[in-house]
mmCIF file with all atom_site columns, C-alpha atoms in Angstrom:
data_model
loop_
_atom_site.group_PDB
_atom_site.id
_atom_site.type_symbol
_atom_site.label_atom_id
_atom_site.label_alt_id
_atom_site.label_comp_id
_atom_site.label_asym_id
_atom_site.label_entity_id
_atom_site.label_seq_id
_atom_site.pdbx_PDB_ins_code
_atom_site.Cartn_x
_atom_site.Cartn_y
_atom_site.Cartn_z
_atom_site.occupancy
_atom_site.B_iso_or_equiv
_atom_site.pdbx_formal_charge
_atom_site.auth_seq_id
_atom_site.auth_comp_id
_atom_site.auth_asym_id
_atom_site.auth_atom_id
_atom_site.pdbx_PDB_model_num
ATOM 1   C CA . ASP A 1 1   ? 35.056 25.465  47.280 1.00 0.00 ? 1   ASP A CA 1
ATOM 2   C CA . GLN A 1 2   ? 38.250 23.437  47.488 1.00 0.00 ? 2   GLN A CA 1
ATOM 3   C CA . GLN A 1 3   ? 39.944 23.724  50.871 1.00 0.00 ? 3   GLN A CA 1
ATOM 4   C CA . VAL A 1 4   ? 43.006 21.746  49.768 1.00 0.00 ? 4   VAL A CA 1
ATOM 5   C CA . LYS A 1 5   ? 44.413 22.542  46.361 1.00 0.00 ? 5   LYS A CA 1
ATOM 6   C CA . GLN A 1 6   ? 46.970 20.787  44.246 1.00 0.00 ? 6   GLN A CA 1
ATOM 7   C CA . ASN A 1 7   ? 47.288 23.014  41.224 1.00 0.00 ? 7   ASN A CA 1
ATOM 8   C CA . SER A 1 8   ? 49.613 20.819  39.181 1.00 0.00 ? 8   SER A CA 1
ATOM 9   C CA . PRO A 1 9   ? 47.734 17.831  37.743 1.00 0.00 ? 9   PRO A CA 1
ATOM 10  C CA . SER A 1 10  ? 50.958 16.236  36.592 1.00 0.00 ? 10  SER A CA 1
ATOM 11  C CA . LEU A 1 11  ? 54.720 16.378  37.002 1.00 0.00 ? 11  LEU A CA 1
ATOM 12  C CA . SER A 1 12  ? 57.460 14.641  35.039 1.00 0.00 ? 12  SER A CA 1
ATOM 13  C CA . VAL A 1 13  ? 60.932 14.190  36.522 1.00 0.00 ? 13  VAL A CA 1
ATOM 14  C CA . GLN A 1 14  ? 64.088 12.376  35.495 1.00 0.00 ? 14  GLN A CA 1
ATOM 15  C CA . GLU A 1 15  ? 65.239 9.472   37.640 1.00 0.00 ? 15  GLU A CA 1
ATOM 16  C CA . GLY A 1 16  ? 67.700 10.591  40.316 1.00 0.00 ? 16  GLY A CA 1
ATOM 17  C CA . ARG A 1 17  ? 66.493 14.197  40.334 1.00 0.00 ? 17  ARG A CA 1
ATOM 18  C CA . ILE A 1 18  ? 64.306 15.893  42.914 1.00 0.00 ? 18  ILE A CA 1
ATOM 19  C CA . SER A 1 19  ? 60.505 15.797  42.682 1.00 0.00 ? 19  SER A CA 1
ATOM 20  C CA . ILE A 1 20  ? 58.654 18.668  44.346 1.00 0.00 ? 20  ILE A CA 1
ATOM 21  C CA . LEU A 1 21  ? 54.904 18.372  44.752 1.00 0.00 ? 21  LEU A CA 1
ATOM 22  C CA . ASN A 1 22  ? 52.990 21.377  46.011 1.00 0.00 ? 22  ASN A CA 1
ATOM 23  C CA . CYS A 1 23  ? 49.810 21.831  47.984 1.00 0.00 ? 23  CYS A CA 1
ATOM 24  C CA . ASP A 1 24  ? 47.920 24.901  49.216 1.00 0.00 ? 24  ASP A CA 1
ATOM 25  C CA . TYR A 1 25  ? 45.138 25.130  51.745 1.00 0.00 ? 25  TYR A CA 1
ATOM 26  C CA . THR A 1 26  ? 42.636 27.801  52.620 1.00 0.00 ? 26  THR A CA 1
ATOM 27  C CA . ASN A 1 27  ? 41.580 27.009  56.187 1.00 0.00 ? 27  ASN A CA 1
ATOM 28  C CA . SER A 1 28  ? 44.035 28.354  58.760 1.00 0.00 ? 28  SER A CA 1
ATOM 29  C CA . MET A 1 29  ? 42.463 26.034  61.370 1.00 0.00 ? 29  MET A CA 1
ATOM 30  C CA . PHE A 1 30  ? 43.992 22.981  59.689 1.00 0.00 ? 30  PHE A CA 1
ATOM 31  C CA . ASP A 1 31  ? 46.799 21.742  61.906 1.00 0.00 ? 31  ASP A CA 1
ATOM 32  C CA . TYR A 1 32  ? 47.754 18.327  60.553 1.00 0.00 ? 32  TYR A CA 1
ATOM 33  C CA . PHE A 1 33  ? 48.594 17.362  57.007 1.00 0.00 ? 33  PHE A CA 1
ATOM 34  C CA . LEU A 1 34  ? 49.271 14.082  55.260 1.00 0.00 ? 34  LEU A CA 1
ATOM 35  C CA . TRP A 1 35  ? 50.510 12.851  51.906 1.00 0.00 ? 35  TRP A CA 1
ATOM 36  C CA . TYR A 1 36  ? 49.130 9.695   50.334 1.00 0.00 ? 36  TYR A CA 1
ATOM 37  C CA . LYS A 1 37  ? 50.406 7.857   47.289 1.00 0.00 ? 37  LYS A CA 1
ATOM 38  C CA . LYS A 1 38  ? 48.115 5.947   44.954 1.00 0.00 ? 38  LYS A CA 1
ATOM 39  C CA . TYR A 1 39  ? 49.028 3.426   42.295 1.00 0.00 ? 39  TYR A CA 1
ATOM 40  C CA . PRO A 1 40  ? 46.447 2.426   39.663 1.00 0.00 ? 40  PRO A CA 1
ATOM 41  C CA . ALA A 1 41  ? 43.935 -0.172  40.883 1.00 0.00 ? 41  ALA A CA 1
ATOM 42  C CA . GLU A 1 42  ? 45.126 0.245   44.473 1.00 0.00 ? 42  GLU A CA 1
ATOM 43  C CA . GLY A 1 43  ? 43.899 2.302   47.387 1.00 0.00 ? 43  GLY A CA 1
ATOM 44  C CA . PRO A 1 44  ? 45.862 5.317   48.638 1.00 0.00 ? 44  PRO A CA 1
ATOM 45  C CA . THR A 1 45  ? 48.720 4.470   50.992 1.00 0.00 ? 45  THR A CA 1
ATOM 46  C CA . PHE A 1 46  ? 50.013 6.771   53.713 1.00 0.00 ? 46  PHE A CA 1
ATOM 47  C CA . LEU A 1 47  ? 53.375 8.322   52.946 1.00 0.00 ? 47  LEU A CA 1
ATOM 48  C CA . ILE A 1 48  ? 54.267 11.030  55.435 1.00 0.00 ? 48  ILE A CA 1
ATOM 49  C CA . SER A 1 49  ? 52.575 13.573  57.696 1.00 0.00 ? 49  SER A CA 1
ATOM 50  C CA . ILE A 1 50  ? 53.345 16.853  59.413 1.00 0.00 ? 50  ILE A CA 1
ATOM 51  C CA . SER A 1 51  ? 51.859 18.674  62.358 1.00 0.00 ? 51  SER A CA 1
ATOM 52  C CA . SER A 1 52  ? 51.522 22.451  62.328 1.00 0.00 ? 52  SER A CA 1
ATOM 53  C CA . ILE A 1 53  ? 53.938 22.692  65.257 1.00 0.00 ? 53  ILE A CA 1
ATOM 54  C CA . LYS A 1 54  ? 56.708 21.647  62.862 1.00 0.00 ? 54  LYS A CA 1
ATOM 55  C CA . ASP A 1 55  ? 57.881 23.105  59.585 1.00 0.00 ? 55  ASP A CA 1
ATOM 56  C CA . LYS A 1 56  ? 59.641 19.998  58.312 1.00 0.00 ? 56  LYS A CA 1
ATOM 57  C CA . ASN A 1 57  ? 59.373 16.242  58.594 1.00 0.00 ? 57  ASN A CA 1
ATOM 58  C CA . GLU A 1 58  ? 61.684 13.700  56.986 1.00 0.00 ? 58  GLU A CA 1
ATOM 59  C CA . ASP A 1 59  ? 61.328 10.015  56.299 1.00 0.00 ? 59  ASP A CA 1
ATOM 60  C CA . GLY A 1 60  ? 64.043 8.568   54.139 1.00 0.00 ? 60  GLY A CA 1
ATOM 61  C CA . ARG A 1 61  ? 63.839 10.032  50.640 1.00 0.00 ? 61  ARG A CA 1
ATOM 62  C CA . PHE A 1 62  ? 60.652 11.923  51.503 1.00 0.00 ? 62  PHE A CA 1
ATOM 63  C CA . THR A 1 63  ? 60.520 15.315  53.193 1.00 0.00 ? 63  THR A CA 1
ATOM 64  C CA . VAL A 1 64  ? 57.454 17.458  53.770 1.00 0.00 ? 64  VAL A CA 1
ATOM 65  C CA . PHE A 1 65  ? 57.778 21.195  54.360 1.00 0.00 ? 65  PHE A CA 1
ATOM 66  C CA . LEU A 1 66  ? 55.039 23.337  55.874 1.00 0.00 ? 66  LEU A CA 1
ATOM 67  C CA . ASN A 1 67  ? 54.793 27.111  55.546 1.00 0.00 ? 67  ASN A CA 1
ATOM 68  C CA . LYS A 1 68  ? 51.873 28.100  57.766 1.00 0.00 ? 68  LYS A CA 1
ATOM 69  C CA . SER A 1 69  ? 51.959 31.794  56.920 1.00 0.00 ? 69  SER A CA 1
ATOM 70  C CA . ALA A 1 70  ? 51.636 30.969  53.233 1.00 0.00 ? 70  ALA A CA 1
ATOM 71  C CA . LYS A 1 71  ? 49.232 28.062  53.871 1.00 0.00 ? 71  LYS A CA 1
ATOM 72  C CA . HIS A 1 72  ? 51.474 25.955  51.691 1.00 0.00 ? 72  HIS A CA 1
ATOM 73  C CA . LEU A 1 73  ? 53.119 22.573  51.975 1.00 0.00 ? 73  LEU A CA 1
ATOM 74  C CA . SER A 1 74  ? 55.380 20.663  49.668 1.00 0.00 ? 74  SER A CA 1
ATOM 75  C CA . LEU A 1 75  ? 56.615 17.103  49.358 1.00 0.00 ? 75  LEU A CA 1
ATOM 76  C CA . HIS A 1 76  ? 60.204 16.580  48.223 1.00 0.00 ? 76  HIS A CA 1
ATOM 77  C CA . ILE A 1 77  ? 61.360 13.221  46.918 1.00 0.00 ? 77  ILE A CA 1
ATOM 78  C CA . VAL A 1 78  ? 65.125 12.866  46.597 1.00 0.00 ? 78  VAL A CA 1
ATOM 79  C CA . PRO A 1 79  ? 66.337 11.020  44.629 1.00 0.00 ? 79  PRO A CA 1
ATOM 80  C CA . SER A 1 80  ? 63.288 10.187  42.534 1.00 0.00 ? 80  SER A CA 1
ATOM 81  C CA . GLN A 1 81  ? 62.916 6.597   41.366 1.00 0.00 ? 81  GLN A CA 1
ATOM 82  C CA . PRO A 1 82  ? 60.705 5.108   38.624 1.00 0.00 ? 82  PRO A CA 1
ATOM 83  C CA . GLY A 1 83  ? 58.759 3.240   41.334 1.00 0.00 ? 83  GLY A CA 1
ATOM 84  C CA . ASP A 1 84  ? 57.695 6.617   42.722 1.00 0.00 ? 84  ASP A CA 1
ATOM 85  C CA . SER A 1 85  ? 55.500 7.116   39.653 1.00 0.00 ? 85  SER A CA 1
ATOM 86  C CA . ALA A 1 86  ? 51.997 7.405   41.108 1.00 0.00 ? 86  ALA A CA 1
ATOM 87  C CA . VAL A 1 87  ? 49.314 9.931   41.995 1.00 0.00 ? 87  VAL A CA 1
ATOM 88  C CA . TYR A 1 88  ? 50.151 11.884  45.150 1.00 0.00 ? 88  TYR A CA 1
ATOM 89  C CA . PHE A 1 89  ? 47.369 13.309  47.272 1.00 0.00 ? 89  PHE A CA 1
ATOM 90  C CA . CYS A 1 90  ? 47.783 16.047  49.819 1.00 0.00 ? 90  CYS A CA 1
ATOM 91  C CA . ALA A 1 91  ? 45.245 15.889  52.669 1.00 0.00 ? 91  ALA A CA 1
ATOM 92  C CA . ALA A 1 92  ? 44.356 17.941  55.719 1.00 0.00 ? 92  ALA A CA 1
ATOM 93  C CA . ASP A 1 93  ? 42.872 16.566  58.888 1.00 0.00 ? 93  ASP A CA 1
ATOM 94  C CA . GLY A 1 94  ? 39.289 17.818  59.036 1.00 0.00 ? 94  GLY A CA 1
ATOM 95  C CA . GLY A 1 95  ? 38.919 17.759  62.800 1.00 0.00 ? 95  GLY A CA 1
ATOM 96  C CA . SER A 1 96  ? 36.391 16.117  65.071 1.00 0.00 ? 96  SER A CA 1
ATOM 97  C CA . GLN A 1 97  ? 34.614 14.044  62.412 1.00 0.00 ? 97  GLN A CA 1
ATOM 98  C CA . GLY A 1 98  ? 37.713 12.039  61.780 1.00 0.00 ? 98  GLY A CA 1
ATOM 99  C CA . ASN A 1 99  ? 37.745 12.986  58.133 1.00 0.00 ? 99  ASN A CA 1
ATOM 100 C CA . LEU A 1 100 ? 40.535 13.812  55.742 1.00 0.00 ? 100 LEU A CA 1
ATOM 101 C CA . ILE A 1 101 ? 40.115 16.580  53.188 1.00 0.00 ? 101 ILE A CA 1
ATOM 102 C CA . PHE A 1 102 ? 41.980 15.654  50.032 1.00 0.00 ? 102 PHE A CA 1
ATOM 103 C CA . GLY A 1 103 ? 43.318 17.665  47.133 1.00 0.00 ? 103 GLY A CA 1
ATOM 104 C CA . LYS A 1 104 ? 42.757 16.524  43.561 1.00 0.00 ? 104 LYS A CA 1
ATOM 105 C CA . GLY A 1 105 ? 46.132 14.866  43.340 1.00 0.00 ? 105 GLY A CA 1
ATOM 106 C CA . THR A 1 106 ? 49.278 15.253  41.238 1.00 0.00 ? 106 THR A CA 1
ATOM 107 C CA . LYS A 1 107 ? 50.361 12.492  38.885 1.00 0.00 ? 107 LYS A CA 1
ATOM 108 C CA . LEU A 1 108 ? 54.131 12.045  39.141 1.00 0.00 ? 108 LEU A CA 1
ATOM 109 C CA . SER A 1 109 ? 56.008 10.324  36.344 1.00 0.00 ? 109 SER A CA 1
ATOM 110 C CA . VAL A 1 110 ? 59.648 9.480   36.984 1.00 0.00 ? 110 VAL A CA 1
ATOM 111 C CA . LYS A 1 111 ? 61.449 8.640   33.767 1.00 0.00 ? 111 LYS A CA 1
ATOM 112 C CA . PRO A 1 112 ? 64.485 6.330   33.706 1.00 0.00 ? 112 PRO A CA 1
ATOM 113 C CA . ASP B 2 1   ? 47.918 -10.424 57.198 1.00 0.00 ? 1   ASP B CA 1
ATOM 114 C CA . THR B 2 2   ? 45.297 -9.239  54.733 1.00 0.00 ? 2   THR B CA 1
ATOM 115 C CA . GLY B 2 3   ? 44.597 -5.589  54.187 1.00 0.00 ? 3   GLY B CA 1
ATOM 116 C CA . VAL B 2 4   ? 41.258 -3.851  53.791 1.00 0.00 ? 4   VAL B CA 1
ATOM 117 C CA . THR B 2 5   ? 39.096 -5.861  51.405 1.00 0.00 ? 5   THR B CA 1
ATOM 118 C CA . GLN B 2 6   ? 36.193 -4.453  49.425 1.00 0.00 ? 6   GLN B CA 1
ATOM 119 C CA . SER B 2 7   ? 33.578 -6.152  47.312 1.00 0.00 ? 7   SER B CA 1
ATOM 120 C CA . PRO B 2 8   ? 32.624 -6.110  44.577 1.00 0.00 ? 8   PRO B CA 1
ATOM 121 C CA . THR B 2 9   ? 35.540 -4.550  42.692 1.00 0.00 ? 9   THR B CA 1
ATOM 122 C CA . HIS B 2 10  ? 33.321 -3.305  39.881 1.00 0.00 ? 10  HIS B CA 1
ATOM 123 C CA . LEU B 2 11  ? 29.603 -2.726  39.631 1.00 0.00 ? 11  LEU B CA 1
ATOM 124 C CA . ILE B 2 12  ? 27.260 -1.384  36.967 1.00 0.00 ? 12  ILE B CA 1
ATOM 125 C CA . LYS B 2 13  ? 23.838 -0.077  37.925 1.00 0.00 ? 13  LYS B CA 1
ATOM 126 C CA . THR B 2 14  ? 21.149 2.006   36.270 1.00 0.00 ? 14  THR B CA 1
ATOM 127 C CA . ARG B 2 15  ? 19.654 5.247   37.508 1.00 0.00 ? 15  ARG B CA 1
ATOM 128 C CA . GLY B 2 16  ? 17.149 4.830   40.301 1.00 0.00 ? 16  GLY B CA 1
ATOM 129 C CA . GLN B 2 17  ? 18.524 1.500   41.492 1.00 0.00 ? 17  GLN B CA 1
ATOM 130 C CA . GLN B 2 18  ? 19.995 0.802   44.906 1.00 0.00 ? 18  GLN B CA 1
ATOM 131 C CA . VAL B 2 19  ? 23.482 -0.521  45.606 1.00 0.00 ? 19  VAL B CA 1
ATOM 132 C CA . THR B 2 20  ? 25.289 -2.068  48.580 1.00 0.00 ? 20  THR B CA 1
ATOM 133 C CA . LEU B 2 21  ? 29.067 -2.015  48.865 1.00 0.00 ? 21  LEU B CA 1
ATOM 134 C CA . ARG B 2 22  ? 30.951 -4.109  51.393 1.00 0.00 ? 22  ARG B CA 1
ATOM 135 C CA . CYS B 2 23  ? 34.152 -3.648  53.343 1.00 0.00 ? 23  CYS B CA 1
ATOM 136 C CA . SER B 2 24  ? 36.178 -5.817  55.694 1.00 0.00 ? 24  SER B CA 1
ATOM 137 C CA . PRO B 2 25  ? 38.739 -3.932  57.773 1.00 0.00 ? 25  PRO B CA 1
ATOM 138 C CA . ILE B 2 26  ? 42.207 -5.084  58.677 1.00 0.00 ? 26  ILE B CA 1
ATOM 139 C CA . SER B 2 27  ? 42.047 -7.688  61.435 1.00 0.00 ? 27  SER B CA 1
ATOM 140 C CA . GLY B 2 28  ? 41.937 -5.919  64.794 1.00 0.00 ? 28  GLY B CA 1
ATOM 141 C CA . HIS B 2 29  ? 40.782 -2.602  63.348 1.00 0.00 ? 29  HIS B CA 1
ATOM 142 C CA . LYS B 2 30  ? 37.535 -1.351  64.812 1.00 0.00 ? 30  LYS B CA 1
ATOM 143 C CA . SER B 2 31  ? 36.906 1.777   62.754 1.00 0.00 ? 31  SER B CA 1
ATOM 144 C CA . VAL B 2 32  ? 35.807 1.987   59.143 1.00 0.00 ? 32  VAL B CA 1
ATOM 145 C CA . SER B 2 33  ? 35.568 5.101   56.990 1.00 0.00 ? 33  SER B CA 1
ATOM 146 C CA . TRP B 2 34  ? 34.029 5.498   53.549 1.00 0.00 ? 34  TRP B CA 1
ATOM 147 C CA . TYR B 2 35  ? 35.206 7.892   50.845 1.00 0.00 ? 35  TYR B CA 1
ATOM 148 C CA . GLN B 2 36  ? 33.928 8.677   47.352 1.00 0.00 ? 36  GLN B CA 1
ATOM 149 C CA . GLN B 2 37  ? 36.437 9.501   44.607 1.00 0.00 ? 37  GLN B CA 1
ATOM 150 C CA . VAL B 2 38  ? 34.945 10.948  41.456 1.00 0.00 ? 38  VAL B CA 1
ATOM 151 C CA . LEU B 2 39  ? 37.176 10.836  38.391 1.00 0.00 ? 39  LEU B CA 1
ATOM 152 C CA . GLY B 2 40  ? 39.709 13.656  38.472 1.00 0.00 ? 40  GLY B CA 1
ATOM 153 C CA . GLN B 2 41  ? 38.996 14.552  42.098 1.00 0.00 ? 41  GLN B CA 1
ATOM 154 C CA . GLY B 2 42  ? 40.432 13.552  45.434 1.00 0.00 ? 42  GLY B CA 1
ATOM 155 C CA . PRO B 2 43  ? 38.596 11.220  47.797 1.00 0.00 ? 43  PRO B CA 1
ATOM 156 C CA . GLN B 2 44  ? 35.707 12.851  49.650 1.00 0.00 ? 44  GLN B CA 1
ATOM 157 C CA . PHE B 2 45  ? 34.640 11.743  53.116 1.00 0.00 ? 45  PHE B CA 1
ATOM 158 C CA . ILE B 2 46  ? 31.240 10.079  53.470 1.00 0.00 ? 46  ILE B CA 1
ATOM 159 C CA . PHE B 2 47  ? 31.121 8.327   56.875 1.00 0.00 ? 47  PHE B CA 1
ATOM 160 C CA . GLN B 2 48  ? 33.191 7.041   59.749 1.00 0.00 ? 48  GLN B CA 1
ATOM 161 C CA . TYR B 2 49  ? 31.956 4.204   61.972 1.00 0.00 ? 49  TYR B CA 1
ATOM 162 C CA . TYR B 2 50  ? 33.483 2.977   65.190 1.00 0.00 ? 50  TYR B CA 1
ATOM 163 C CA . GLU B 2 51  ? 32.129 0.205   67.357 1.00 0.00 ? 51  GLU B CA 1
ATOM 164 C CA . LYS B 2 52  ? 28.961 0.130   65.205 1.00 0.00 ? 52  LYS B CA 1
ATOM 165 C CA . GLU B 2 53  ? 28.212 3.796   65.809 1.00 0.00 ? 53  GLU B CA 1
ATOM 166 C CA . GLU B 2 54  ? 28.434 6.642   63.327 1.00 0.00 ? 54  GLU B CA 1
ATOM 167 C CA . ARG B 2 55  ? 31.227 8.947   64.399 1.00 0.00 ? 55  ARG B CA 1
ATOM 168 C CA . GLY B 2 56  ? 31.324 11.307  61.469 1.00 0.00 ? 56  GLY B CA 1
ATOM 169 C CA . ARG B 2 57  ? 29.347 12.178  58.367 1.00 0.00 ? 57  ARG B CA 1
ATOM 170 C CA . GLY B 2 58  ? 30.366 14.169  55.322 1.00 0.00 ? 58  GLY B CA 1
ATOM 171 C CA . ASN B 2 59  ? 28.257 16.393  53.129 1.00 0.00 ? 59  ASN B CA 1
ATOM 172 C CA . PHE B 2 60  ? 26.292 13.697  51.310 1.00 0.00 ? 60  PHE B CA 1
ATOM 173 C CA . PRO B 2 61  ? 22.517 13.365  50.856 1.00 0.00 ? 61  PRO B CA 1
ATOM 174 C CA . ASP B 2 62  ? 20.389 10.983  52.888 1.00 0.00 ? 62  ASP B CA 1
ATOM 175 C CA . ARG B 2 63  ? 20.422 8.567   49.976 1.00 0.00 ? 63  ARG B CA 1
ATOM 176 C CA . PHE B 2 64  ? 23.765 7.490   51.367 1.00 0.00 ? 64  PHE B CA 1
ATOM 177 C CA . SER B 2 65  ? 23.715 5.317   54.482 1.00 0.00 ? 65  SER B CA 1
ATOM 178 C CA . ALA B 2 66  ? 26.055 2.883   56.143 1.00 0.00 ? 66  ALA B CA 1
ATOM 179 C CA . ARG B 2 67  ? 26.296 0.486   59.014 1.00 0.00 ? 67  ARG B CA 1
ATOM 180 C CA . GLN B 2 68  ? 28.921 -1.492  60.842 1.00 0.00 ? 68  GLN B CA 1
ATOM 181 C CA . PHE B 2 69  ? 28.517 -5.030  62.071 1.00 0.00 ? 69  PHE B CA 1
ATOM 182 C CA . PRO B 2 70  ? 29.736 -6.699  65.280 1.00 0.00 ? 70  PRO B CA 1
ATOM 183 C CA . ASN B 2 71  ? 32.691 -8.162  63.366 1.00 0.00 ? 71  ASN B CA 1
ATOM 184 C CA . TYR B 2 72  ? 33.588 -4.552  62.359 1.00 0.00 ? 72  TYR B CA 1
ATOM 185 C CA . SER B 2 73  ? 32.839 -5.079  58.678 1.00 0.00 ? 73  SER B CA 1
ATOM 186 C CA . SER B 2 74  ? 30.741 -2.402  57.060 1.00 0.00 ? 74  SER B CA 1
ATOM 187 C CA . GLU B 2 75  ? 28.256 -1.792  54.275 1.00 0.00 ? 75  GLU B CA 1
ATOM 188 C CA . LEU B 2 76  ? 27.620 1.401   52.352 1.00 0.00 ? 76  LEU B CA 1
ATOM 189 C CA . ASN B 2 77  ? 24.173 1.730   50.789 1.00 0.00 ? 77  ASN B CA 1
ATOM 190 C CA . VAL B 2 78  ? 23.196 4.206   48.130 1.00 0.00 ? 78  VAL B CA 1
ATOM 191 C CA . ASN B 2 79  ? 19.535 4.539   47.144 1.00 0.00 ? 79  ASN B CA 1
ATOM 192 C CA . ALA B 2 80  ? 17.970 6.103   44.055 1.00 0.00 ? 80  ALA B CA 1
ATOM 193 C CA . LEU B 2 81  ? 21.242 6.144   42.161 1.00 0.00 ? 81  LEU B CA 1
ATOM 194 C CA . LEU B 2 82  ? 22.106 9.175   40.037 1.00 0.00 ? 82  LEU B CA 1
ATOM 195 C CA . LEU B 2 83  ? 24.584 9.398   37.185 1.00 0.00 ? 83  LEU B CA 1
ATOM 196 C CA . GLY B 2 84  ? 26.737 11.569  39.445 1.00 0.00 ? 84  GLY B CA 1
ATOM 197 C CA . ASP B 2 85  ? 27.133 8.710   41.908 1.00 0.00 ? 85  ASP B CA 1
ATOM 198 C CA . SER B 2 86  ? 29.493 7.053   39.432 1.00 0.00 ? 86  SER B CA 1
ATOM 199 C CA . ALA B 2 87  ? 32.786 6.949   41.309 1.00 0.00 ? 87  ALA B CA 1
ATOM 200 C CA . LEU B 2 88  ? 35.380 4.846   43.063 1.00 0.00 ? 88  LEU B CA 1
ATOM 201 C CA . TYR B 2 89  ? 34.183 4.099   46.594 1.00 0.00 ? 89  TYR B CA 1
ATOM 202 C CA . LEU B 2 90  ? 37.018 3.616   49.027 1.00 0.00 ? 90  LEU B CA 1
ATOM 203 C CA . CYS B 2 91  ? 36.866 2.021   52.423 1.00 0.00 ? 91  CYS B CA 1
ATOM 204 C CA . ALA B 2 92  ? 39.545 2.691   55.016 1.00 0.00 ? 92  ALA B CA 1
ATOM 205 C CA . SER B 2 93  ? 40.138 1.165   58.427 1.00 0.00 ? 93  SER B CA 1
ATOM 206 C CA . SER B 2 94  ? 42.003 2.194   61.544 1.00 0.00 ? 94  SER B CA 1
ATOM 207 C CA . LEU B 2 95  ? 42.596 0.598   64.945 1.00 0.00 ? 95  LEU B CA 1
ATOM 208 C CA . VAL B 2 96  ? 40.410 3.081   66.751 1.00 0.00 ? 96  VAL B CA 1
ATOM 209 C CA . VAL B 2 97  ? 38.516 6.187   65.716 1.00 0.00 ? 97  VAL B CA 1
ATOM 210 C CA . TYR B 2 98  ? 40.666 8.001   63.183 1.00 0.00 ? 98  TYR B CA 1
ATOM 211 C CA . SER B 2 99  ? 42.003 11.216  64.591 1.00 0.00 ? 99  SER B CA 1
ATOM 212 C CA . ALA B 2 100 ? 45.133 13.220  64.015 1.00 0.00 ? 100 ALA B CA 1
ATOM 213 C CA . ALA B 2 101 ? 45.245 13.733  67.787 1.00 0.00 ? 101 ALA B CA 1
ATOM 214 C CA . THR B 2 102 ? 45.739 9.989   68.328 1.00 0.00 ? 102 THR B CA 1
ATOM 215 C CA . ASN B 2 103 ? 48.218 9.754   65.452 1.00 0.00 ? 103 ASN B CA 1
ATOM 216 C CA . GLU B 2 104 ? 46.061 7.070   63.907 1.00 0.00 ? 104 GLU B CA 1
ATOM 217 C CA . LYS B 2 105 ? 46.565 6.181   60.277 1.00 0.00 ? 105 LYS B CA 1
ATOM 218 C CA . LEU B 2 106 ? 43.971 5.242   57.708 1.00 0.00 ? 106 LEU B CA 1
ATOM 219 C CA . PHE B 2 107 ? 44.576 2.110   55.624 1.00 0.00 ? 107 PHE B CA 1
ATOM 220 C CA . PHE B 2 108 ? 42.613 2.096   52.383 1.00 0.00 ? 108 PHE B CA 1
ATOM 221 C CA . GLY B 2 109 ? 41.224 -0.755  50.340 1.00 0.00 ? 109 GLY B CA 1
ATOM 222 C CA . SER B 2 110 ? 41.428 -0.835  46.544 1.00 0.00 ? 110 SER B CA 1
ATOM 223 C CA . GLY B 2 111 ? 37.867 0.369   46.215 1.00 0.00 ? 111 GLY B CA 1
ATOM 224 C CA . THR B 2 112 ? 34.679 -0.503  44.367 1.00 0.00 ? 112 THR B CA 1
ATOM 225 C CA . GLN B 2 113 ? 34.247 1.150   40.983 1.00 0.00 ? 113 GLN B CA 1
ATOM 226 C CA . LEU B 2 114 ? 30.569 1.994   40.575 1.00 0.00 ? 114 LEU B CA 1
ATOM 227 C CA . SER B 2 115 ? 29.205 2.977   37.183 1.00 0.00 ? 115 SER B CA 1
ATOM 228 C CA . VAL B 2 116 ? 25.667 4.320   36.971 1.00 0.00 ? 116 VAL B CA 1
ATOM 229 C CA . LEU B 2 117 ? 24.143 4.260   33.485 1.00 0.00 ? 117 LEU B CA 1
#
């Protein structure tokens, strides 16, 4: 059973507009979340994270929002650029094992 | 400064064979983690090693094993390969044991694409 869910396999956005990528989780014990970006033929690269003590974290064009009551987080990219086209993975920290629990990913396409 | 390097980049094996995948962490990083990414899925945790000791293990059968060497490089071994083992195997390194509590970050290599026929 998937503990981290990304229900949109793909998203297409026009350059300059906002991209919103969504993620849901089932385990209320999760207290730290991360977003990774993956280009083809490359490994995932860390993008931004958020702790459950916050509801928002910003880093440049990227903002992650966390709604603990809804067990939902979202990644906003503003403005979107063609170079943002990649697969975005939402992940939750799994705890003492040092593991990350990933969603299936959302493929973002930003069109010029 | 080189990133995480994995070898080989691609590998084709047949069912029942054994395979060894290799990973060199970023210089100075002492922890290595292994993940399996099946097509259409997110990466799934297999192992974490720190200072040559296993520090975490995911829900994988005993056919999967790993070790870490004194130079912090690591090998992942898979015995008795099944068709379902076909996947991208990702290695990630961190300075110390990965933990959200220490605000560590995982740095991933490009992976080894394993095809089992």
